[in-house]
Coordinates of C-alpha atoms and ligand atoms in Angstrom, one line a residue:
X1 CA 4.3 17.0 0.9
X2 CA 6.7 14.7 1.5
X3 CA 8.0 13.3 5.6
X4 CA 9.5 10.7 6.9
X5 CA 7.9 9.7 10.1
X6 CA 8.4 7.2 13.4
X7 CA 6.0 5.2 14.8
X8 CA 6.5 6.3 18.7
X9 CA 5.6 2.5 19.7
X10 CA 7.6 0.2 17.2
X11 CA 10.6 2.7 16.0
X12 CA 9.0 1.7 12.7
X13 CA 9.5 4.4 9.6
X14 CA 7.2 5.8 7.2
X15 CA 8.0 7.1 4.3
X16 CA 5.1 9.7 3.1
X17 CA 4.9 11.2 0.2
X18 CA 1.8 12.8 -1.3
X19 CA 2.6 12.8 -4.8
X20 CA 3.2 8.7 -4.9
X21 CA -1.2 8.3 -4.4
X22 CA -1.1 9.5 -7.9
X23 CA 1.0 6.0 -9.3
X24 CA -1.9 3.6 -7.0
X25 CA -4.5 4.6 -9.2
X26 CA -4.7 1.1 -11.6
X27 CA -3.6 1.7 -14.7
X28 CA -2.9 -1.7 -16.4
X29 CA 1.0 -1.2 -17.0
X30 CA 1.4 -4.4 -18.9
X31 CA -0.9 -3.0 -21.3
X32 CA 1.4 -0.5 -22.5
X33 CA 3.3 -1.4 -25.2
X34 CA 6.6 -0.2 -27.0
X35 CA 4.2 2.4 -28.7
X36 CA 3.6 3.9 -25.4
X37 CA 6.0 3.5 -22.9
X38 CA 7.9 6.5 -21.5
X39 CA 11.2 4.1 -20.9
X40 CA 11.6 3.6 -25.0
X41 CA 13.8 5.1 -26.9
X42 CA 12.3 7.6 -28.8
X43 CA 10.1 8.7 -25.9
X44 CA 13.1 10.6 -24.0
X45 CA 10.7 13.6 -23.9
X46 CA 8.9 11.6 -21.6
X47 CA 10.7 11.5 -19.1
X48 CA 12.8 14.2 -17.3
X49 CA 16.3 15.2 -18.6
X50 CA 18.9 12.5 -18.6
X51 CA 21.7 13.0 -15.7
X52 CA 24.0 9.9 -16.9
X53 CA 23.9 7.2 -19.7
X54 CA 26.0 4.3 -21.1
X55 CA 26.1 4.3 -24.9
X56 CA 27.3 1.8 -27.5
X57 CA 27.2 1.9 -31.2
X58 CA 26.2 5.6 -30.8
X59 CA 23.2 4.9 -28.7
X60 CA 22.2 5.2 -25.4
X61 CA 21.7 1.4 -23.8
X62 CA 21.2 2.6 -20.0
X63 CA 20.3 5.9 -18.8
X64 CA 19.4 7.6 -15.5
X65 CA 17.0 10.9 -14.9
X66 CA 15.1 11.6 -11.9
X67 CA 11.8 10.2 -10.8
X68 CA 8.8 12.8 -12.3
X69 CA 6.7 11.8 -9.1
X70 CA 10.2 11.6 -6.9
X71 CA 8.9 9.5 -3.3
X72 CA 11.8 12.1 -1.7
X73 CA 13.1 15.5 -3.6
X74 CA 16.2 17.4 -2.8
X75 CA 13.8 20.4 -0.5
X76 CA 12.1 20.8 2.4
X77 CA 12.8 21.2 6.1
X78 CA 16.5 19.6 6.5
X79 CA 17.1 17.4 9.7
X80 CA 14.5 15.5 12.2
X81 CA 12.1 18.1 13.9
X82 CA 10.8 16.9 17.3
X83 CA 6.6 17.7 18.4
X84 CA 6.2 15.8 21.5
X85 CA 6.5 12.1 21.4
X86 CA 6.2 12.5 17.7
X87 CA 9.5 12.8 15.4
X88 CA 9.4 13.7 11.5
X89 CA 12.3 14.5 8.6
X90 CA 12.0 16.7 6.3
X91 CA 11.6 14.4 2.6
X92 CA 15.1 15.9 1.7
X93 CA 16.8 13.2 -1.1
X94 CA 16.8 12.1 -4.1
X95 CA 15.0 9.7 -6.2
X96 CA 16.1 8.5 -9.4
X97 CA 14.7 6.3 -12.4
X98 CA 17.7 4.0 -14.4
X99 CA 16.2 2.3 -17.6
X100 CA 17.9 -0.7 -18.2
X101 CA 18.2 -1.6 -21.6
X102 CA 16.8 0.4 -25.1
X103 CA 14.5 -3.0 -25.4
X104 CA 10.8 -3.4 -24.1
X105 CA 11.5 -6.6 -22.8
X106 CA 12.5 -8.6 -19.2
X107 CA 16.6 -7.8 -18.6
X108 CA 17.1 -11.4 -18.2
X109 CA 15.7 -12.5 -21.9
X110 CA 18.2 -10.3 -23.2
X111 CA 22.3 -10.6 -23.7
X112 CA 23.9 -10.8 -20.9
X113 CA 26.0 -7.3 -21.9
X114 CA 22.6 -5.2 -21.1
X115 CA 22.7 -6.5 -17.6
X116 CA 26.4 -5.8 -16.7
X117 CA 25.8 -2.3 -18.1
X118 CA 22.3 -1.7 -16.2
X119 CA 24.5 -2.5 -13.3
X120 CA 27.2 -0.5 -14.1
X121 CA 25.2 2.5 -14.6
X122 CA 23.4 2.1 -10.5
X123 CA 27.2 2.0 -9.6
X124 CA 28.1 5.1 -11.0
X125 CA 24.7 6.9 -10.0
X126 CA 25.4 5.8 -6.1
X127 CA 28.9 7.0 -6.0
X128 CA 27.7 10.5 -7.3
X129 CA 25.0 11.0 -5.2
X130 CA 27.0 9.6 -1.8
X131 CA 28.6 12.7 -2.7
X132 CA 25.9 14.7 -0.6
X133 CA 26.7 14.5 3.0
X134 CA 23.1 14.8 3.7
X135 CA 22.3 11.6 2.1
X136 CA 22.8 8.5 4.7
X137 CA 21.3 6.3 2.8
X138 CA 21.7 5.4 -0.6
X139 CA 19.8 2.6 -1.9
X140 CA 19.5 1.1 -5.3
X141 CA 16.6 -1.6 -6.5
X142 CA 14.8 -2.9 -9.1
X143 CA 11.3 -4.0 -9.1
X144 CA 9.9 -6.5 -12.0
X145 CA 6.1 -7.0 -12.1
X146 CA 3.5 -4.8 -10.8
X147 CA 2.9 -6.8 -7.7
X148 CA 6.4 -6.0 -6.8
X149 CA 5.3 -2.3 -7.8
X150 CA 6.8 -2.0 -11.0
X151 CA 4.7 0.6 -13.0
X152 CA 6.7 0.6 -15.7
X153 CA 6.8 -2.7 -17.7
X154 CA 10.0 -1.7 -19.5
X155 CA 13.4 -2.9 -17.7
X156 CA 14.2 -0.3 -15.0
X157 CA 15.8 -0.3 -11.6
X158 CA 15.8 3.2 -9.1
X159 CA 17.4 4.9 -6.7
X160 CA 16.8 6.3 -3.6
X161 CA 18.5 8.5 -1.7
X162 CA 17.1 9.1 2.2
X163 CA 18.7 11.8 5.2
X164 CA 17.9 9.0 7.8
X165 CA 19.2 5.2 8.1
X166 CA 16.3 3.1 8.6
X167 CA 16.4 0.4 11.3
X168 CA 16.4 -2.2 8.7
X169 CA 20.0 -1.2 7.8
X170 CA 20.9 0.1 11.4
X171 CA 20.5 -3.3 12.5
X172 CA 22.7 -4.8 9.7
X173 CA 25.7 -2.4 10.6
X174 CA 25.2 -3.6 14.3
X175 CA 25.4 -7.1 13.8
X176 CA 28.6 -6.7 11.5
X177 CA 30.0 -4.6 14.1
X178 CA 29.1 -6.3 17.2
X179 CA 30.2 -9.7 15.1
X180 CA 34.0 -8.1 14.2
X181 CA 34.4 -6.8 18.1
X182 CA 33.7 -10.3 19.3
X183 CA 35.8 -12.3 16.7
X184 CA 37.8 -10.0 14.3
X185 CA 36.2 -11.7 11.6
X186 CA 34.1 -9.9 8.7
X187 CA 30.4 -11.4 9.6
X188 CA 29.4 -11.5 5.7
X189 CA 32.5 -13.5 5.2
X190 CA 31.8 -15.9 7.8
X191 CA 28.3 -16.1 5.9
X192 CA 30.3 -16.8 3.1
X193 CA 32.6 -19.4 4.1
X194 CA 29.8 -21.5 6.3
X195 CA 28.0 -21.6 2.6
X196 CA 30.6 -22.9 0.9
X197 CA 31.2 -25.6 3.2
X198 CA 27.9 -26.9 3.6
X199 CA 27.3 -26.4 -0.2
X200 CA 23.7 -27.4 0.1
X201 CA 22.3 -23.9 -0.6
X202 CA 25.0 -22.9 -3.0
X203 CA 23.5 -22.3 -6.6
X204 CA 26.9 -21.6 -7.8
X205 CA 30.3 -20.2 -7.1
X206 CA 32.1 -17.9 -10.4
X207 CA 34.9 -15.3 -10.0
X208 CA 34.2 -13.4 -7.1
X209 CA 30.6 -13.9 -6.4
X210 CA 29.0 -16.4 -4.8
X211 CA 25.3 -17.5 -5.6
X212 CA 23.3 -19.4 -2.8
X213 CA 19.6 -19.9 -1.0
X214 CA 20.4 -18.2 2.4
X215 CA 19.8 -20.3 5.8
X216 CA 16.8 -17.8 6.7
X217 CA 15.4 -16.0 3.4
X218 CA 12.5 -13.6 4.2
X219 CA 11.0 -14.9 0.4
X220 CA 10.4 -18.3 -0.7
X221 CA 13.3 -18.7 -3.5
X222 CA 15.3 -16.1 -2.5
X223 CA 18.8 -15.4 -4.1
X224 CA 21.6 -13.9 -2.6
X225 CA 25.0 -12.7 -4.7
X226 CA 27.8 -12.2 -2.4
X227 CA 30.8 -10.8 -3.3
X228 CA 34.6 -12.0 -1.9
X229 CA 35.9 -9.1 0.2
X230 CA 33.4 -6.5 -1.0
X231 CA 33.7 -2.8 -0.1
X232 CA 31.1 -1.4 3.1
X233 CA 28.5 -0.3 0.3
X234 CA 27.3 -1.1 -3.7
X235 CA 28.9 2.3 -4.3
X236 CA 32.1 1.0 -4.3
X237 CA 32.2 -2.2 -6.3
X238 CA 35.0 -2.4 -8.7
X239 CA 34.1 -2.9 -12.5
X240 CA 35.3 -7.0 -12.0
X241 CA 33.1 -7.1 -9.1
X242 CA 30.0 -5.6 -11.0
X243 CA 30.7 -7.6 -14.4
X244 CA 30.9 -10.8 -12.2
X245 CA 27.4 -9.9 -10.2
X246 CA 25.3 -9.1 -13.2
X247 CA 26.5 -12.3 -14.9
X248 CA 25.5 -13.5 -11.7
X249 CA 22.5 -11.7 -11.8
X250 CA 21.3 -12.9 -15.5
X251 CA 21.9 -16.2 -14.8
X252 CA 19.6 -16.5 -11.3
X253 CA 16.8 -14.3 -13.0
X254 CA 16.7 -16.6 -15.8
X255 CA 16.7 -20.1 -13.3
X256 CA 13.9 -18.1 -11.3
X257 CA 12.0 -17.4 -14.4
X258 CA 12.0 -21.1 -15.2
X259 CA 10.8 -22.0 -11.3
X260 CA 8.6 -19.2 -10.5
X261 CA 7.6 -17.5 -14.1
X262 CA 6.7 -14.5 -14.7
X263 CA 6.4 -13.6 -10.3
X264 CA 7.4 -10.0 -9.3
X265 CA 10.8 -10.1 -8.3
X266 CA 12.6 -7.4 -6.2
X267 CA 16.2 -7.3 -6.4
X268 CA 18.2 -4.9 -4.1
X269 CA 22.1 -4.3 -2.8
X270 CA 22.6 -4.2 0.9
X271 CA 25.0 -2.6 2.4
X272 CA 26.7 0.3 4.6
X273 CA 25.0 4.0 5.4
X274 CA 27.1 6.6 2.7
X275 CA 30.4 7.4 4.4
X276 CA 30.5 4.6 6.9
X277 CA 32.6 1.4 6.5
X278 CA 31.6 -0.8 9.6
X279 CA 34.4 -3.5 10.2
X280 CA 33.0 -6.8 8.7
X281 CA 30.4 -5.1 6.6
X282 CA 30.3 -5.5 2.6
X283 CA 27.7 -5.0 0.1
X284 CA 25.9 -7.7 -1.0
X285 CA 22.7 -8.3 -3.8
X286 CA 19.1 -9.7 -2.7
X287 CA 16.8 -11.1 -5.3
X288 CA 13.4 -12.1 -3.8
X289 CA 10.3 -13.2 -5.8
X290 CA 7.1 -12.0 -4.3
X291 CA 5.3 -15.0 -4.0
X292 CA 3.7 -14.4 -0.6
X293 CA 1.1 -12.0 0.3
X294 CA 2.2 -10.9 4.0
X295 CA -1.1 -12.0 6.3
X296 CA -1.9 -11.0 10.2
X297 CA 1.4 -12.8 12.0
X298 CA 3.9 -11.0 9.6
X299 CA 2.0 -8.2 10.7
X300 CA 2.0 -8.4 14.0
X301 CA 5.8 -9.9 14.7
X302 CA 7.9 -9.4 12.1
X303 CA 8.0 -12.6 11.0
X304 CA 8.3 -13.5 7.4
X305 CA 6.5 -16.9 7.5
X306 CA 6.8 -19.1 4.3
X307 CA 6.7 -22.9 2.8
X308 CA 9.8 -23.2 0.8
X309 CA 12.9 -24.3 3.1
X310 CA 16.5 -22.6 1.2
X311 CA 17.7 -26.4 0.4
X312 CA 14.8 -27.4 -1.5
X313 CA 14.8 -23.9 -3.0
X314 CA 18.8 -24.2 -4.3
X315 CA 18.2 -27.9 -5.6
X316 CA 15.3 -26.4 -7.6
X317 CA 16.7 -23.3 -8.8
X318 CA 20.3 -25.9 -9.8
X319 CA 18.3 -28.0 -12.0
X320 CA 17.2 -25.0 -14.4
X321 CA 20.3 -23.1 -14.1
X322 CA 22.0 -22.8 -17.8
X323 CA 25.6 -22.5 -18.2
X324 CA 27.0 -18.8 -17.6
X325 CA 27.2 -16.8 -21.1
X326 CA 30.2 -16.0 -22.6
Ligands
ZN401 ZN1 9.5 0.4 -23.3

């Protein structure tokens, strides 16, 4: 059983999905070691059949299958059926599991190389599933540490594919819009170039991305890698856009690891709906630790409410940066 459902009050979604109760019983996941861990290689038997993979020296370094307990699966009722005040979706999408690298270890304590191919391969699994029309949303993340709900200790990111767009990145399509109609300029951009100026947040500045603290992060220490003139979604960054991100990438995980530790860290790309390109809107990467436990106000307004203002947060993160690997 799996539905997507609206809280008639808020607008708020939910995303259902019977099978998932099954991965909240405890299970230690850092206790599994190399011997025992489905992501290894060796253990592809483990996992369902591979759709895609990146190989070097005539082994795989990055593959993709789907999810075994998928959160959405491609069947079920299609569209949003109406009962009364109440509205539900059919769990129609897709939900897909990209190991990272053939080593049982944190991406960022590993070459650089296993980073820019984990990326590569997300990019390549987006644009084929944007390929289904009845996909809107196609998002890719990657949780680290099981308080960020990693259950897999090895290196992994996922995909999810959804029929709706959720409010969340409704409201992010708006803004870019409303933002381009009022001053023909792309809002991300503008984000951009107001960084760059005040240089306080910026971590650093290579090639074409941009790393920096941004003026309201939702997570203490939070990251954000922005692109020059990206396309609308991650789908559609171009191989010098996706090497220059994951050495990006690498080199923030590695700064956070050396502020933070070991803290579960979500990283995810923002950007348009599949098949839209709102004027001013470009994909962008988010890396957040998970430092806070979200109490009664968050609850009740929305608010993410934290101690760690985004200057203090860049000159810390500056100090432990080391220098980008060749
Ligand atoms: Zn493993």
């Amino acid at each position: 059983m799996r539905e997507l459902r609206r809280d008639p009050l808020t607008g708020d979604e939910v995303l259902l999905s019977e099978d998932r109760v099954l991965e909240r019983v405890p299970r230690a996941p850092h206790a599994l070691g190399p011997e025992d861990c489905p992501f290894c290689p060796g253990h592809e038997s483990h996992t369902t059949t591979t759709i895609d993979q990146i190989e070097r020296d005539g082994r795989w370094v990055a593959r993709a299958f789907a999810n075994r307990r998928p959160a959405v699966a491609l069947e079920g009722v299609e569209g949003v059926v109406r009962d009364g005040i109440h509205e539900r979706t059919g769990g129609i999408g897709a939900h897909e599991v990209l190991v990272e690298a053939p080593e049982h270890a944190p991406l960022h304590t590993l070459p650089v190389q296993r980073t820019i191919d984990a990326l590569t391969l997300g990019v390549r699994r987006l644009h084929d599933l944007r390929n289904d029309t009845r996909l809107r949303t196609v998002q890719w993340f990657r949780n680290q540490g099981t308080g960020a709900g990693a259950s897999q200790p090895h290196p992994h990111a996922q995909i999810v594919a959804l029929p709706i767009v959720p409010r969340r990145i409704a409201a992010l399509v708006a803004h870019s819009r409303d933002h381009f109609q009022r001053t023909g300029r792309a809002l991300l951009e503008a984000v951009r170039e107001a960084d760059l100026q005040d240089q306080r947040r910026v971590l650093f500045h290579e090639g074409p991305v941009l790393a920096v603290c941004p003026f309201a992060p939702r997570h203490p220490f939070e990251v954000w890698l922005v692109p020059a003139a990206p396309g609308p979604s991650f789908a559609d960054a171009i191989p010098h856009e996706v090497d220059a991100v994951a050495r990006a990438l690498h080199r923030v995980n590695r700064a956070l690891a050396e502020v933070v530790g070991a803290a579960p860290t979500t990283t995810t790309a923002l950007g348009a709906p599949s098949g839209e390109d709102p004027a001013g809107l470009g994909w962008h990467v988010r890396i957040a630790p998970r430092l806070v436990t979200p109490a009664g106000l968050e609850e009740a307004t929305g608010l993410a409410v934290h101690a760690v203002f985004p200057e203090r947060a860049a000159d810390l993160l500056r100090a432990h940066l080391d220098s980008p690997e060749a």
